[in-house]
Short mmCIF file of C-alpha atoms in Angstrom, two decimals:
data_model
loop_
_atom_site.label_atom_id
_atom_site.label_comp_id
_atom_site.label_asym_id
_atom_site.label_seq_id
_atom_site.Cartn_x
_atom_site.Cartn_y
_atom_site.Cartn_z
CA MET A 3 235.63 -31.23 24.65
CA ILE A 4 235.74 -32.88 21.66
CA THR A 5 233.16 -35.61 21.87
CA ASN A 6 233.52 -38.34 18.67
CA ILE A 7 230.63 -39.33 17.45
CA VAL A 8 231.31 -43.19 17.21
CA ASN A 9 227.86 -44.49 15.98
CA MET A 10 225.78 -42.10 14.01
CA GLU A 11 222.08 -42.68 12.51
CA LYS A 12 222.11 -45.13 10.48
CA LYS A 13 221.56 -42.82 7.90
CA LEU A 14 225.15 -42.21 7.52
CA TYR A 15 224.52 -45.67 5.58
CA PHE A 16 227.81 -46.95 5.54
CA ALA A 17 226.74 -45.83 1.89
CA LEU A 18 230.00 -45.31 0.40
CA ILE A 19 230.24 -48.70 0.42
CA ALA A 20 232.95 -47.13 -2.19
CA HIS A 21 234.49 -49.98 -2.30
CA THR A 22 232.65 -52.41 -0.04
CA ILE A 23 232.09 -52.19 -3.84
CA VAL A 24 231.89 -56.52 -5.17
CA MET A 25 233.31 -56.63 -8.35
CA PHE A 26 232.96 -60.04 -10.14
CA LEU A 27 235.54 -60.66 -13.13
CA SER A 28 234.89 -63.62 -15.07
CA LEU A 29 237.91 -64.45 -17.47
CA GLN A 30 236.29 -66.32 -20.42
CA LEU A 31 238.12 -67.48 -22.93
CA VAL A 32 235.79 -67.22 -25.98
CA SER A 33 235.34 -68.75 -28.97
CA CYS A 34 232.76 -68.11 -31.62
CA CYS A 35 231.68 -70.83 -33.05
CA SER A 36 231.60 -74.39 -32.84
CA GLU A 37 231.12 -77.26 -29.77
CA SER A 38 234.33 -79.94 -28.99
CA SER A 39 236.50 -80.86 -31.25
CA PRO A 40 235.32 -84.43 -32.09
CA ASP A 41 239.28 -84.74 -32.17
CA VAL A 42 239.85 -86.69 -28.91
CA THR A 43 243.82 -87.02 -29.95
CA PRO A 44 246.06 -85.18 -27.23
CA LEU A 45 247.21 -81.72 -28.02
CA LYS A 46 250.82 -81.49 -29.29
CA GLU A 47 250.89 -77.97 -29.90
CA GLU A 48 250.26 -75.34 -27.01
CA PRO A 49 247.45 -73.33 -27.54
CA THR A 50 245.85 -70.30 -28.43
CA ILE A 51 243.43 -69.47 -25.99
CA GLN A 52 241.21 -66.12 -27.14
CA MET A 53 239.98 -64.46 -23.44
CA GLU A 54 237.47 -62.38 -22.80
CA LEU A 55 236.61 -60.43 -19.26
CA GLU A 56 233.04 -59.98 -18.33
CA MET A 57 232.46 -57.35 -15.41
CA ALA A 58 229.52 -56.65 -13.29
CA ILE A 59 229.82 -54.10 -10.71
CA GLU A 60 227.22 -54.17 -7.83
CA THR A 61 227.17 -51.06 -5.51
CA GLU A 62 225.19 -48.68 -4.02
CA VAL A 63 226.32 -45.10 -3.51
CA SER A 64 222.81 -43.55 -2.31
CA THR A 65 223.89 -40.56 -0.75
CA ASP A 66 227.55 -39.64 0.55
CA TRP A 67 227.26 -36.59 3.02
CA ASP A 68 224.79 -36.35 5.21
CA PHE A 69 225.66 -32.95 4.51
CA GLY A 70 225.46 -31.23 1.14
CA TRP A 71 228.39 -29.15 0.24
CA ASP A 72 227.43 -25.46 -1.74
CA THR A 73 230.54 -26.14 -4.44
CA PRO A 74 229.53 -29.23 -6.21
CA LEU A 75 231.11 -28.41 -9.16
CA ASP A 76 234.95 -29.09 -7.27
CA PRO A 77 235.04 -32.55 -7.61
CA THR A 78 236.70 -33.08 -4.29
CA TRP A 79 233.57 -32.93 -2.72
CA GLU A 80 231.23 -34.40 -5.54
CA THR A 81 229.67 -37.76 -4.84
CA PRO A 82 231.68 -40.44 -5.08
CA THR A 83 231.22 -42.45 -8.61
CA PHE A 84 232.84 -45.53 -9.36
CA GLU A 85 233.39 -46.69 -13.05
CA ALA A 86 233.80 -50.30 -14.54
CA PRO A 87 237.55 -49.68 -15.42
CA ASN A 88 238.38 -50.66 -19.58
CA GLU A 89 242.35 -51.03 -19.03
CA PHE A 90 244.14 -53.28 -17.28
CA GLN A 91 247.61 -54.48 -16.84
CA VAL A 92 248.37 -57.86 -16.76
CA ARG A 93 250.55 -60.61 -15.25
CA ARG A 94 250.80 -64.02 -16.44
CA TYR A 95 253.19 -66.59 -13.77
CA TYR A 96 254.06 -69.95 -15.71
CA ASN A 97 254.08 -72.50 -12.85
CA GLY A 98 254.69 -75.63 -14.67
CA GLU A 99 253.16 -78.73 -14.06
CA ASN A 100 253.29 -78.13 -9.72
CA PRO A 101 250.56 -75.77 -8.83
CA GLU A 102 252.23 -74.55 -5.90
CA ALA A 103 255.87 -73.67 -7.76
CA PRO A 104 257.20 -70.11 -6.47
CA HIS A 105 256.96 -67.89 -9.52
CA THR A 106 260.08 -68.11 -11.87
CA ASP A 107 258.40 -66.87 -15.19
CA VAL A 108 256.17 -63.85 -15.51
CA GLU A 109 255.25 -61.79 -18.91
CA ALA A 110 253.97 -58.75 -18.33
CA PHE A 111 251.98 -56.70 -20.78
CA SER A 112 248.58 -54.21 -20.56
CA ILE A 113 245.31 -54.62 -21.91
CA ILE A 114 242.65 -52.21 -23.62
CA GLY A 115 239.45 -53.38 -23.84
CA THR A 116 238.52 -56.19 -21.83
CA SER A 117 239.45 -59.46 -24.35
CA PHE A 118 243.16 -60.82 -25.49
CA GLN A 119 244.63 -63.60 -27.11
CA SER A 120 247.79 -65.41 -26.30
CA ARG A 121 249.35 -68.70 -26.57
CA PHE A 122 249.72 -70.85 -23.14
CA HIS A 123 252.03 -73.33 -22.26
CA PHE A 124 250.80 -76.65 -21.06
CA GLY A 125 250.29 -76.72 -17.14
CA TYR A 126 249.46 -74.13 -14.48
CA TYR A 127 249.40 -70.47 -14.22
CA ASP A 128 248.39 -67.70 -12.00
CA LEU A 129 247.35 -64.45 -13.66
CA LEU A 130 247.16 -61.20 -11.61
CA PHE A 131 245.26 -57.62 -13.03
CA TRP A 132 244.90 -54.37 -11.77
CA SER A 133 242.92 -51.73 -13.36
CA GLU A 134 245.03 -48.50 -15.06
CA ILE A 135 245.09 -45.95 -12.12
CA GLU A 136 244.43 -42.83 -13.39
CA SER A 137 244.53 -39.27 -11.37
CA GLU A 138 243.04 -35.99 -11.83
CA ASP A 139 246.07 -34.01 -12.27
CA GLY A 140 247.60 -36.66 -14.46
CA SER A 141 250.47 -37.56 -11.97
CA GLN A 142 250.25 -41.01 -10.20
CA VAL A 143 250.97 -40.98 -6.70
CA VAL A 144 250.66 -44.93 -6.41
CA VAL A 145 254.12 -46.74 -6.62
CA ILE A 146 254.10 -50.12 -7.72
CA GLN A 147 256.62 -52.41 -6.33
CA GLU A 148 256.79 -55.90 -8.18
CA ASP A 149 258.76 -58.87 -7.45
CA LYS A 150 257.77 -62.39 -8.89
CA ASP A 151 255.43 -63.33 -5.76
CA ALA A 152 254.40 -59.89 -4.39
CA VAL A 153 253.04 -56.83 -6.32
CA ILE A 154 253.18 -54.25 -3.67
CA ALA A 155 251.16 -50.74 -4.22
CA THR A 156 252.33 -48.23 -1.94
CA THR A 157 252.67 -44.22 -2.73
CA THR A 158 254.87 -41.35 -2.63
CA GLY A 159 255.12 -38.77 0.25
CA THR A 160 253.44 -35.68 0.38
CA LYS A 161 253.97 -32.84 3.38
CA GLY A 162 255.04 -33.60 7.32
CA LEU A 163 254.33 -33.19 10.78
CA THR A 164 256.41 -31.58 13.36
CA ARG A 165 257.58 -33.86 16.71
CA ALA A 166 255.46 -31.64 18.67
CA VAL A 167 252.55 -33.55 17.06
CA LEU A 168 253.39 -36.57 19.96
CA SER A 169 251.81 -34.13 22.47
CA LEU A 170 248.09 -34.34 20.70
CA ILE A 171 248.35 -38.52 20.43
CA ASP A 172 250.36 -39.83 23.32
CA ALA A 173 252.18 -41.60 21.30
CA ASP A 174 255.41 -42.59 22.27
CA GLU A 175 258.38 -40.16 22.68
CA LEU A 176 261.38 -42.64 22.44
CA ILE A 177 260.30 -43.15 18.56
CA GLU A 178 263.09 -41.94 16.80
CA THR A 179 261.74 -39.16 13.48
CA ASP A 180 264.49 -36.65 12.95
CA GLY A 181 262.26 -33.77 14.21
CA ILE A 182 259.82 -34.72 10.92
CA ILE A 183 257.10 -37.82 10.43
CA GLY A 184 256.70 -38.16 6.88
CA ILE A 185 252.59 -38.11 5.56
CA LYS A 186 251.52 -40.12 2.45
CA ASN A 187 249.40 -39.02 -0.51
CA GLN A 188 246.35 -40.54 -1.13
CA PRO A 189 246.32 -43.68 -3.17
CA GLU A 190 244.16 -43.22 -6.36
CA VAL A 191 241.34 -45.30 -6.49
CA PHE A 192 241.85 -48.80 -8.64
CA TYR A 193 241.26 -52.65 -8.35
CA SER A 194 242.81 -55.73 -8.79
CA ALA A 195 242.19 -59.64 -9.64
CA TYR A 196 244.18 -62.96 -8.92
CA THR A 197 243.56 -66.36 -9.83
CA LYS A 198 245.62 -69.17 -9.05
CA GLU A 199 245.95 -72.37 -10.71
CA VAL A 200 244.95 -71.84 -14.10
CA TYR A 201 245.54 -75.18 -15.71
CA ILE A 202 246.32 -75.43 -19.53
CA SER A 203 245.67 -79.01 -20.34
CA ASN A 204 246.44 -80.85 -23.35
CA ASN A 205 243.11 -82.84 -23.98
CA PRO A 206 240.70 -80.92 -26.44
CA SER A 207 237.93 -82.26 -24.53
CA ASP A 208 238.50 -79.46 -21.82
CA TYR A 209 238.02 -76.87 -24.31
CA ILE A 210 235.63 -75.39 -26.72
CA TYR A 211 237.88 -75.19 -30.33
CA ASP A 212 237.08 -72.88 -33.18
CA GLU A 213 238.68 -74.39 -36.45
CA LYS A 214 238.43 -70.56 -38.01
CA THR A 215 240.62 -68.82 -35.85
CA ASN A 216 242.62 -72.40 -34.60
CA THR A 217 241.43 -70.80 -31.07
CA TYR A 218 240.13 -72.93 -28.08
CA SER A 219 238.25 -71.45 -25.23
CA LYS A 220 237.81 -72.01 -21.05
CA VAL A 221 236.16 -70.02 -18.84
CA ILE A 222 237.91 -69.02 -15.62
CA LYS A 223 235.82 -66.78 -13.00
CA SER A 224 237.82 -64.49 -10.44
CA SER A 225 237.17 -61.52 -8.42
CA LEU A 226 238.07 -57.90 -8.96
CA ARG A 227 238.87 -56.34 -5.61
CA PRO A 228 239.11 -52.44 -4.53
CA VAL A 229 242.34 -51.94 -3.17
CA VAL A 230 242.06 -48.43 -1.81
CA TYR A 231 238.53 -47.56 0.35
CA THR A 232 237.35 -44.29 0.48
CA TYR A 233 236.51 -42.35 3.63
CA LEU A 234 234.27 -38.99 3.98
CA ILE A 235 234.78 -36.83 7.33
CA GLN A 236 232.18 -34.84 8.67
CA ILE A 237 233.55 -32.41 11.62
CA VAL A 238 230.28 -30.72 12.94
CA LEU A 239 230.82 -27.59 14.54
CA LEU A 240 228.22 -26.39 17.33
CA ASN A 241 227.92 -23.30 19.56
CA ASN A 242 230.82 -21.61 17.24
CA ASP A 243 230.35 -17.81 18.50
CA GLY A 244 232.74 -16.87 15.68
CA ARG A 245 236.32 -17.41 16.92
CA ILE A 246 236.70 -20.22 14.86
CA LYS A 247 236.24 -18.74 11.21
CA ASP A 248 237.88 -20.93 8.74
CA VAL A 249 240.15 -24.04 8.03
CA ASN A 250 243.31 -23.78 6.33
CA GLY A 251 242.93 -26.94 4.58
CA ASN A 252 244.71 -28.89 6.35
CA GLY A 253 244.35 -32.51 7.78
CA ALA A 254 245.57 -35.91 8.40
CA ILE A 255 244.85 -39.51 9.24
CA SER A 256 246.98 -41.63 11.29
CA GLY A 257 247.94 -44.79 12.07
CA MET A 258 246.64 -46.67 8.11
CA ALA A 259 248.20 -48.95 6.04
CA SER A 260 251.16 -47.60 4.21
CA ALA A 261 251.03 -50.75 1.50
CA LYS A 262 248.98 -53.38 0.04
CA ASP A 263 249.54 -56.88 -1.80
CA LEU A 264 247.58 -56.94 -5.03
CA MET A 265 248.36 -60.59 -5.06
CA THR A 266 246.82 -61.32 -1.75
CA GLY A 267 244.44 -58.45 -0.95
CA LEU A 268 246.02 -57.90 2.08
CA THR A 269 247.17 -54.55 3.85
CA ASN A 270 251.57 -54.09 5.43
CA SER A 271 251.18 -54.19 9.59
CA THR A 272 253.31 -50.44 8.99
CA PRO A 273 251.46 -47.89 9.73
CA THR A 274 251.38 -44.39 8.55
CA VAL A 275 250.23 -40.80 8.03
CA VAL A 276 247.29 -40.12 4.71
CA TYR A 277 247.17 -36.13 3.97
CA LEU A 278 244.02 -35.07 3.00
CA THR A 279 242.66 -31.66 2.64
CA THR A 280 239.77 -30.09 4.43
CA THR A 281 237.01 -27.00 3.40
CA MET A 282 233.91 -25.24 5.32
CA GLU A 283 230.68 -24.12 5.38
CA HIS A 284 229.30 -21.58 7.86
CA ASP A 285 225.89 -21.30 9.17
CA LYS A 286 224.30 -24.53 8.08
CA GLU A 287 222.20 -27.36 9.88
CA TYR A 288 222.79 -30.44 10.37
CA ASP A 289 220.51 -33.03 12.83
CA GLY A 290 218.12 -30.12 13.28
CA LYS A 291 220.90 -27.83 15.19
CA LYS A 292 222.91 -24.83 13.45
CA CYS A 293 225.90 -25.23 13.11
CA ASP A 294 229.52 -24.57 10.91
CA ILE A 295 230.85 -27.75 9.13
CA ILE A 296 233.72 -28.54 8.22
CA GLY A 297 234.55 -31.31 5.30
CA GLY A 298 236.97 -33.97 4.26
CA LYS A 299 237.44 -36.97 2.38
CA PHE A 300 240.42 -39.01 2.29
CA ASN A 301 241.34 -42.43 0.24
CA THR A 302 243.41 -45.20 1.58
CA PHE A 303 244.42 -48.77 1.68
CA GLY A 304 242.70 -49.27 4.94
CA LEU A 305 243.85 -50.38 8.23
CA CYS A 306 247.06 -52.49 9.40
CA ASP A 307 246.54 -56.45 9.06
CA GLY A 308 247.54 -57.95 12.42
CA ARG A 309 247.59 -54.99 14.25
CA SER A 310 244.95 -54.39 16.75
CA ASP A 311 247.11 -52.34 19.11
CA LEU A 312 247.53 -49.37 16.65
CA SER A 313 245.40 -46.65 17.40
CA ASN A 314 243.23 -43.63 14.54
CA HIS A 315 243.44 -40.23 14.76
CA LEU A 316 242.52 -37.57 12.64
CA LEU A 317 244.46 -34.05 12.70
CA PHE A 318 243.01 -30.96 11.76
CA ASP A 319 243.92 -27.00 11.71
CA LEU A 320 241.09 -24.94 12.86
CA VAL A 321 241.81 -21.01 12.44
CA PHE A 322 240.76 -18.71 14.83
CA ASP A 323 239.46 -14.63 14.41
CA ASN A 324 242.32 -13.85 16.77
CA GLY A 325 244.59 -14.96 13.56
CA ALA A 326 246.00 -17.92 15.45
CA VAL A 327 245.73 -21.74 14.02
CA LYS A 328 245.58 -24.97 15.97
CA THR A 329 245.78 -28.26 15.31
CA PHE A 330 243.34 -30.82 16.69
CA ALA A 331 243.75 -34.70 17.42
CA VAL A 332 240.75 -36.82 18.17
CA GLU A 333 240.52 -40.64 18.03
CA VAL A 334 238.52 -42.28 15.56
CA THR A 335 239.90 -45.34 15.79
CA ASP A 336 236.32 -47.13 16.78
CA GLN A 337 234.47 -45.90 13.79
CA LEU A 338 236.96 -46.83 11.06
CA GLN A 339 236.95 -50.10 12.75
CA GLU A 340 233.38 -50.26 11.93
CA GLN A 341 233.67 -49.08 8.44
CA THR A 342 236.64 -50.86 7.38
CA GLN A 343 236.02 -50.83 3.89
CA GLY A 344 235.28 -46.98 3.74
CA GLY A 345 232.75 -44.78 5.26
CA VAL A 346 231.31 -41.26 7.01
CA ILE A 347 233.51 -40.31 9.74
CA THR A 348 231.46 -37.92 11.98
CA LEU A 349 233.09 -35.74 14.64
CA THR A 350 230.92 -33.19 16.87
CA ILE A 351 232.42 -30.53 18.65
CA ASP A 352 231.16 -27.84 21.55
CA CYS A 353 233.17 -24.61 20.36
CA GLY A 354 231.93 -22.95 23.94
CA GLU A 355 234.46 -25.88 25.65
CA VAL A 356 237.36 -25.02 23.02
CA GLU A 357 239.75 -22.57 24.17
CA GLU A 358 241.54 -20.02 22.11
CA PRO A 359 244.65 -20.40 21.69
CA ASP A 360 246.72 -16.88 21.68
CA PRO A 361 247.57 -14.96 18.59
CA PRO A 362 250.83 -15.32 16.77
CA LYS A 363 253.46 -13.19 18.15
CA PRO A 364 254.64 -10.35 15.67
CA VAL A 365 257.38 -12.13 13.91
CA ASP A 366 261.07 -10.03 13.42
CA PRO A 367 262.88 -10.86 10.17
CA ASP A 368 265.87 -10.12 11.28
CA ASP A 369 265.25 -11.46 14.65
CA PRO A 370 268.25 -15.23 14.07
CA GLU A 371 266.40 -17.19 16.51
CA LYS A 372 263.41 -18.30 15.21
CA PRO A 373 261.81 -21.69 17.05
CA ASP A 374 262.83 -24.81 14.31
CA GLU A 375 258.68 -25.98 15.19
CA PRO A 376 255.87 -24.28 16.04
CA LEU A 377 254.34 -25.59 19.41
CA PRO A 378 251.23 -27.46 19.69
CA THR A 379 249.08 -24.43 21.25
CA SER A 380 250.60 -21.87 18.84
CA GLY A 381 250.15 -23.25 14.79
CA SER A 382 249.77 -25.62 12.58
CA LEU A 383 251.83 -28.82 12.54
CA PHE A 384 251.22 -29.26 9.14
CA ILE A 385 254.80 -28.39 7.18
CA PRO A 386 255.39 -28.27 3.40
CA THR A 387 257.26 -30.79 1.15
CA VAL A 388 260.80 -31.08 2.75
CA GLU A 389 263.69 -33.40 1.26
CA ASP A 390 265.18 -36.60 3.09
CA TYR A 391 261.59 -37.60 4.97
CA ASP A 392 259.88 -39.65 2.55
CA ASP A 393 260.88 -42.92 3.92
CA VAL A 394 259.91 -41.87 7.70
CA ILE A 395 256.76 -44.32 8.63
CA TRP A 396 255.24 -43.91 11.28
CA GLU A 397 256.12 -47.36 13.82
CA GLY A 398 254.62 -46.36 16.99
CA GLY A 399 250.75 -46.65 18.37
CA PHE A 400 249.24 -43.47 16.48
#
């Protein structure tokens, strides 16, 4: 029997408030010098405005795992850190005299550092910023899909799950998946800020004017929000007599949002499966008990907005001493809903109650009749990257 520990002691801290990070972004339209111009004549020429981004990050990442891993040089298992971004993509939308007008005019550019200068038309603007997206291997998996009224972040596909996964999670077998459920890559961590109805008037009293540079300044405040949250997975194996000897690195979390709107900060209502990797340590101690521990970490856009009907399952492979590999699925819905912006998910497994699967049968390389899909009790349900499934997104309750 697999026990899902929903409320581990408060020492789990929620400390990964990885992403309950509150980042305040002041878009300060800077001027060096003087006070307001004595000239109260309305401005006739569109002003040049110098903008300075002032950021202060407030977060507590005092701990991550309850258990300390022995591989601190591996970035997968290090304590998550969150640094202030220094490079941004900028989208500037001009709405004319109607602050609620749909976006018809947009300028796109990037900035290095925290300031830029530009000429503004008189009227209303909406401003969108998101930090540059950096991946460890230089291959970005986040995909930005934008039009004038929405900027959507999603990710590329990676591996797949065979149809046999349905039997593990009591999913709706009527759903068409063409035999494969696509798994998405984890998004890289980044942040966005959206400021609406910035008014550029022709009244010089609304600005501070620098005569030397002919630059006007104005203060605008916004909030830089995390787009991506981080969860840490701890699977505690109690009473393991050596039958469960390892993991093969495969894991996944189901029912997570497949995209997020950078303007609204809302996730979509279409769930997907996110792939994660696992590792295992033997002969350790957790909460005063001898055990083996499996760890994993994943980034996600979060839970699906407006989908209280969805459940979330953690899927992972265990390797047994007879060479068999079995995929387990444990519901973690309650833990995710209690930690919607990142945290620590902990499961315990009493290995004495886990039935060891049959060893794999020898494969005859000359046998033309090989099974297309492994059965849920005989092997891993994770399959390598294949073509033509990246757009397959789970629409059911898993």
